[in-house]
mmCIF file of C-alpha atoms and ligand atoms in Angstrom:
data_model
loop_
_atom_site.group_PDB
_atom_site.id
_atom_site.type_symbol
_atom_site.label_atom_id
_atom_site.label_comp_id
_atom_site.label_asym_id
_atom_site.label_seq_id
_atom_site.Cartn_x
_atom_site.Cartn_y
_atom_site.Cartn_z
ATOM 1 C CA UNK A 11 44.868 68.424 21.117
ATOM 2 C CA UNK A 12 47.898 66.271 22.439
ATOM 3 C CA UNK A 13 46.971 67.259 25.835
ATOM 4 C CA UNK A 14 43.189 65.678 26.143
ATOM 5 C CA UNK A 15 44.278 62.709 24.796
ATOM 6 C CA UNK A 16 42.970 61.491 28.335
ATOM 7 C CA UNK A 17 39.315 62.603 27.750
ATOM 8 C CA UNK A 18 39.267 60.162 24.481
ATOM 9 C CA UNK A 19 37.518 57.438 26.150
ATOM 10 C CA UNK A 20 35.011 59.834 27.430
ATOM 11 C CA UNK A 21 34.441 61.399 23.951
ATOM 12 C CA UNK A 22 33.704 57.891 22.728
ATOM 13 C CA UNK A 23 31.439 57.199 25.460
ATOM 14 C CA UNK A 24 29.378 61.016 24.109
ATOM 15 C CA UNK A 25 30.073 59.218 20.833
ATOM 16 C CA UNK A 26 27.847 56.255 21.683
ATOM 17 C CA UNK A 27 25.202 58.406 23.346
ATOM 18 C CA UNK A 28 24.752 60.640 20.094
ATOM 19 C CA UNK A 29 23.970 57.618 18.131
ATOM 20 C CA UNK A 30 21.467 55.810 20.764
ATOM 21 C CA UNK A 31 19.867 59.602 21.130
ATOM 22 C CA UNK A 32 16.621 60.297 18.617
ATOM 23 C CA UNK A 33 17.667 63.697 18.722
ATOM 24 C CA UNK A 34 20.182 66.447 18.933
ATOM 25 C CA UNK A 35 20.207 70.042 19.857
ATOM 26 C CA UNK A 36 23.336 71.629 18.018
ATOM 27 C CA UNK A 37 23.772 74.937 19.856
ATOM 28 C CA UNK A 38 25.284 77.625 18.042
ATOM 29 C CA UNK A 39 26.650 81.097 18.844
ATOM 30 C CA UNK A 40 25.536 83.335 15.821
ATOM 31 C CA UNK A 41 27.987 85.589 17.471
ATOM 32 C CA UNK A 42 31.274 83.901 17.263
ATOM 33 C CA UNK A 43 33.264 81.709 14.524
ATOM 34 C CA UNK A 44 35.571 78.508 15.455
ATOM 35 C CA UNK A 45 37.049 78.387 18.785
ATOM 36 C CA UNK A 46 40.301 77.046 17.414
ATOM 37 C CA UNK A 47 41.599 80.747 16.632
ATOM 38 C CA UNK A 48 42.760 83.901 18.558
ATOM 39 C CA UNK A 49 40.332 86.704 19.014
ATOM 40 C CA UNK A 50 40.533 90.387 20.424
ATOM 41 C CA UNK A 51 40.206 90.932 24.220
ATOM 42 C CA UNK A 52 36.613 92.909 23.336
ATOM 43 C CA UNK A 53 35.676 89.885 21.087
ATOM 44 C CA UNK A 54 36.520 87.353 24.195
ATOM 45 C CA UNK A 55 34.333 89.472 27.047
ATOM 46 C CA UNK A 56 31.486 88.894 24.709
ATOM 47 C CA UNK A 57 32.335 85.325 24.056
ATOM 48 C CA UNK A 58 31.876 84.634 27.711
ATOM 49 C CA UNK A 59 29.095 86.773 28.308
ATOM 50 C CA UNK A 60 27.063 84.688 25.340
ATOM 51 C CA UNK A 61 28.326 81.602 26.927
ATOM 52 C CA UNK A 62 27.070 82.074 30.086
ATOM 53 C CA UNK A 63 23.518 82.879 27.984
ATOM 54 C CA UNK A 64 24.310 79.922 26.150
ATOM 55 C CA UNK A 65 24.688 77.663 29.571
ATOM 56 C CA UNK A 66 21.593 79.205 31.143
ATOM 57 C CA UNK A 67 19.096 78.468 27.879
ATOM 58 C CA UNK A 68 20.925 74.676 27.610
ATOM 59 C CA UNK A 69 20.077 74.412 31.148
ATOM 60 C CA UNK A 70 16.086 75.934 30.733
ATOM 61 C CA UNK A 71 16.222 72.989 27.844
ATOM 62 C CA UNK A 72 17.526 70.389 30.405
ATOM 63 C CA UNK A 73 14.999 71.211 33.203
ATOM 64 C CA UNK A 74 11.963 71.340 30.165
ATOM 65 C CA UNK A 75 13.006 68.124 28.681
ATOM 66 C CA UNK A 76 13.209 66.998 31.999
ATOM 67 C CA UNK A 77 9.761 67.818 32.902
ATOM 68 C CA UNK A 78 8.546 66.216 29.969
ATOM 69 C CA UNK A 79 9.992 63.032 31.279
ATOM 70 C CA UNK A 80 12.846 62.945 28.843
ATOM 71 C CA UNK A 81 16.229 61.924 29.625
ATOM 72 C CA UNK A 82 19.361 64.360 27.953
ATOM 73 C CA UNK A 83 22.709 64.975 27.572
ATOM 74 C CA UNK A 84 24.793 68.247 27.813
ATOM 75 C CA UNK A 85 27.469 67.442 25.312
ATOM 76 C CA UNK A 86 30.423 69.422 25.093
ATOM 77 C CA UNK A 87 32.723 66.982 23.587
ATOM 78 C CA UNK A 88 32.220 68.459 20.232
ATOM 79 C CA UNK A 89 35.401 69.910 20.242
ATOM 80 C CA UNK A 90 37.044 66.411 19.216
ATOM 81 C CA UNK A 91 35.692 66.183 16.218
ATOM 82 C CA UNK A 92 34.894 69.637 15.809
ATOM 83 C CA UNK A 93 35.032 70.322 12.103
ATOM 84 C CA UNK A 94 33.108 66.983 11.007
ATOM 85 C CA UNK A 95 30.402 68.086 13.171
ATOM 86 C CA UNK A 96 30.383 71.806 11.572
ATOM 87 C CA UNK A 97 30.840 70.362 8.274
ATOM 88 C CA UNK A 98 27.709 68.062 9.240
ATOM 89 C CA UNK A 99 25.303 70.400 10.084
ATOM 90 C CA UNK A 100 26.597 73.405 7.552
ATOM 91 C CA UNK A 101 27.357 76.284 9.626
ATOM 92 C CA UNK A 102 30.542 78.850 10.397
ATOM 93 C CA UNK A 103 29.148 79.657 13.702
ATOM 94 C CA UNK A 104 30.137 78.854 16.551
ATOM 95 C CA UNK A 105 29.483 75.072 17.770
ATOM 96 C CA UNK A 106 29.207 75.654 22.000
ATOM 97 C CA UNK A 107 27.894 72.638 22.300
ATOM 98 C CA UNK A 108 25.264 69.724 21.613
ATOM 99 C CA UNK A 109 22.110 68.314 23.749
ATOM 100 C CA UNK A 110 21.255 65.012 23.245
ATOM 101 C CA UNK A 111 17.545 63.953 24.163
ATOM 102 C CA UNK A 112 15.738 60.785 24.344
ATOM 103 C CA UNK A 113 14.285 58.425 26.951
ATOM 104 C CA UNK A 114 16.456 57.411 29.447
ATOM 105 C CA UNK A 115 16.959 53.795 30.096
ATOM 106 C CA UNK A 116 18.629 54.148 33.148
ATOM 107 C CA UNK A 117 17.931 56.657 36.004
ATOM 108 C CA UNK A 118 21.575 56.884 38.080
ATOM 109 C CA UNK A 119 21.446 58.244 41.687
ATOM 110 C CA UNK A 120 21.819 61.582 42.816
ATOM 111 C CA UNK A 121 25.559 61.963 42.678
ATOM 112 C CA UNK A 122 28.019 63.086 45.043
ATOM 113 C CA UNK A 123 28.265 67.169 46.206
ATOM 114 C CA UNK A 124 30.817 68.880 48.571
ATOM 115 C CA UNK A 125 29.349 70.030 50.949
ATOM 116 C CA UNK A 126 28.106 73.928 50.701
ATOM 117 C CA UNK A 127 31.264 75.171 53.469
ATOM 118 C CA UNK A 128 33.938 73.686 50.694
ATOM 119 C CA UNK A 129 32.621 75.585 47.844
ATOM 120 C CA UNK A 130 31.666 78.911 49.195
ATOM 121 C CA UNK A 131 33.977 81.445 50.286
ATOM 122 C CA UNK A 132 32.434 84.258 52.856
ATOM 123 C CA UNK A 133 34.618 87.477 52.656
HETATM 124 C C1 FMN B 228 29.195 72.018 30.338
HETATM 125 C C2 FMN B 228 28.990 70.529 30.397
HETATM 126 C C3 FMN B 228 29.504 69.746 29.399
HETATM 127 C C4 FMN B 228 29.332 68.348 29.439
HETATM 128 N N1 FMN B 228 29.823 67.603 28.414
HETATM 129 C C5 FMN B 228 29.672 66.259 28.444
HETATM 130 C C6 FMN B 228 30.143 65.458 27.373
HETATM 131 O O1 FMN B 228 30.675 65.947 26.390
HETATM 132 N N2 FMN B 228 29.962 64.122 27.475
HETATM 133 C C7 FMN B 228 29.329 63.525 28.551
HETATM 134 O O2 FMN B 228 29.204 62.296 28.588
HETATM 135 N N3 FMN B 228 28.843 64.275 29.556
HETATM 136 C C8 FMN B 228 28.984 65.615 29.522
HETATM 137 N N4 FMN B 228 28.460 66.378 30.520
HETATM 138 C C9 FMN B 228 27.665 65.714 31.578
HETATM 139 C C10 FMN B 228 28.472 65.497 32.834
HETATM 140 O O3 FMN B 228 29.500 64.578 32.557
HETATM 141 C C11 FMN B 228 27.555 64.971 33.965
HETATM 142 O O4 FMN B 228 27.025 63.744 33.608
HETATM 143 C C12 FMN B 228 26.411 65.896 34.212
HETATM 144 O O5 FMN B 228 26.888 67.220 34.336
HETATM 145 C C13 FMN B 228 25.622 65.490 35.491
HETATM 146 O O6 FMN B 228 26.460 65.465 36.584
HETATM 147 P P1 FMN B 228 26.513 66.670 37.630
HETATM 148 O O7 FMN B 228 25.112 66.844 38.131
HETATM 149 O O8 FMN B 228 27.483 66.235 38.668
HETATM 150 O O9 FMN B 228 26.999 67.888 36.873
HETATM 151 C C14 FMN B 228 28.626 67.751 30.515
HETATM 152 C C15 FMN B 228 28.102 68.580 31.513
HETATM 153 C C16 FMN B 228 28.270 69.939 31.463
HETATM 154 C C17 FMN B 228 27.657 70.806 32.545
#
């Protein structure tokens, strides 16, 4: 992926964070194989419709772990080394993504948002 070579040094950052984290969520779609091939236009509308499941039950983990005081990480630099991570944890699903959870060490400031008039569109 000649193209992302930019996003290395933030892969290796994820890299660095998986191996401080005690643990990590891999989260699978049962519903899909690698993302690294083609699939049908029907196969794709369901792909994104169990993605945006997929985002919405990583997110319900976030806010839980969260409450539990816990600090996490929504991971989606998988995809650079995809096939040593599938190969890892022994499964031909789908790898959407990983959460890493432990105890934060640090607790950042809110970051920056545009403001609500640059995002949203009234037609
Ligand atoms: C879909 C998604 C994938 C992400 N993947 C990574 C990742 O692979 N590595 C990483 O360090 N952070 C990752 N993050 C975390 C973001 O870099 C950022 O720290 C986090 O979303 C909090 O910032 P925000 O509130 O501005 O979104 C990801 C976040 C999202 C929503």
């Amino acid at each position: 992926m000649k193209e992302w070579a930019f996003a290395i040094p933030d892969a290796e950052n994820t890299v660095r964070i998986m191996e401080e984290a005690p643990c990590l969520i891999a989260v699978l779609n049962t519903n899909q194989k690698t993302p690294f091939e083609g699939i049908e236009n029907e196969k794709r509308i369901v792909e994104i419709c169990d993605s945006l499941s997929i985002g919405a039950a990583i997110e319900n983990m976030i806010l839980t772990a969260t409450e539990h005081g816990l600090g996490t990480l929504w991971i989606a630099n998988t995809c650079f080394a995809y096939k040593e991570l599938v190969d890892f944890i022994k499964t031909d699903n789908q790898l959407t993504g990983i959460v890493a959870v432990g105890f934060a060490n640090e607790a950042p400031a809110k970051r920056p948002r545009k403001p609500f008039t640059d995002i949203v569109e009234y037609r």
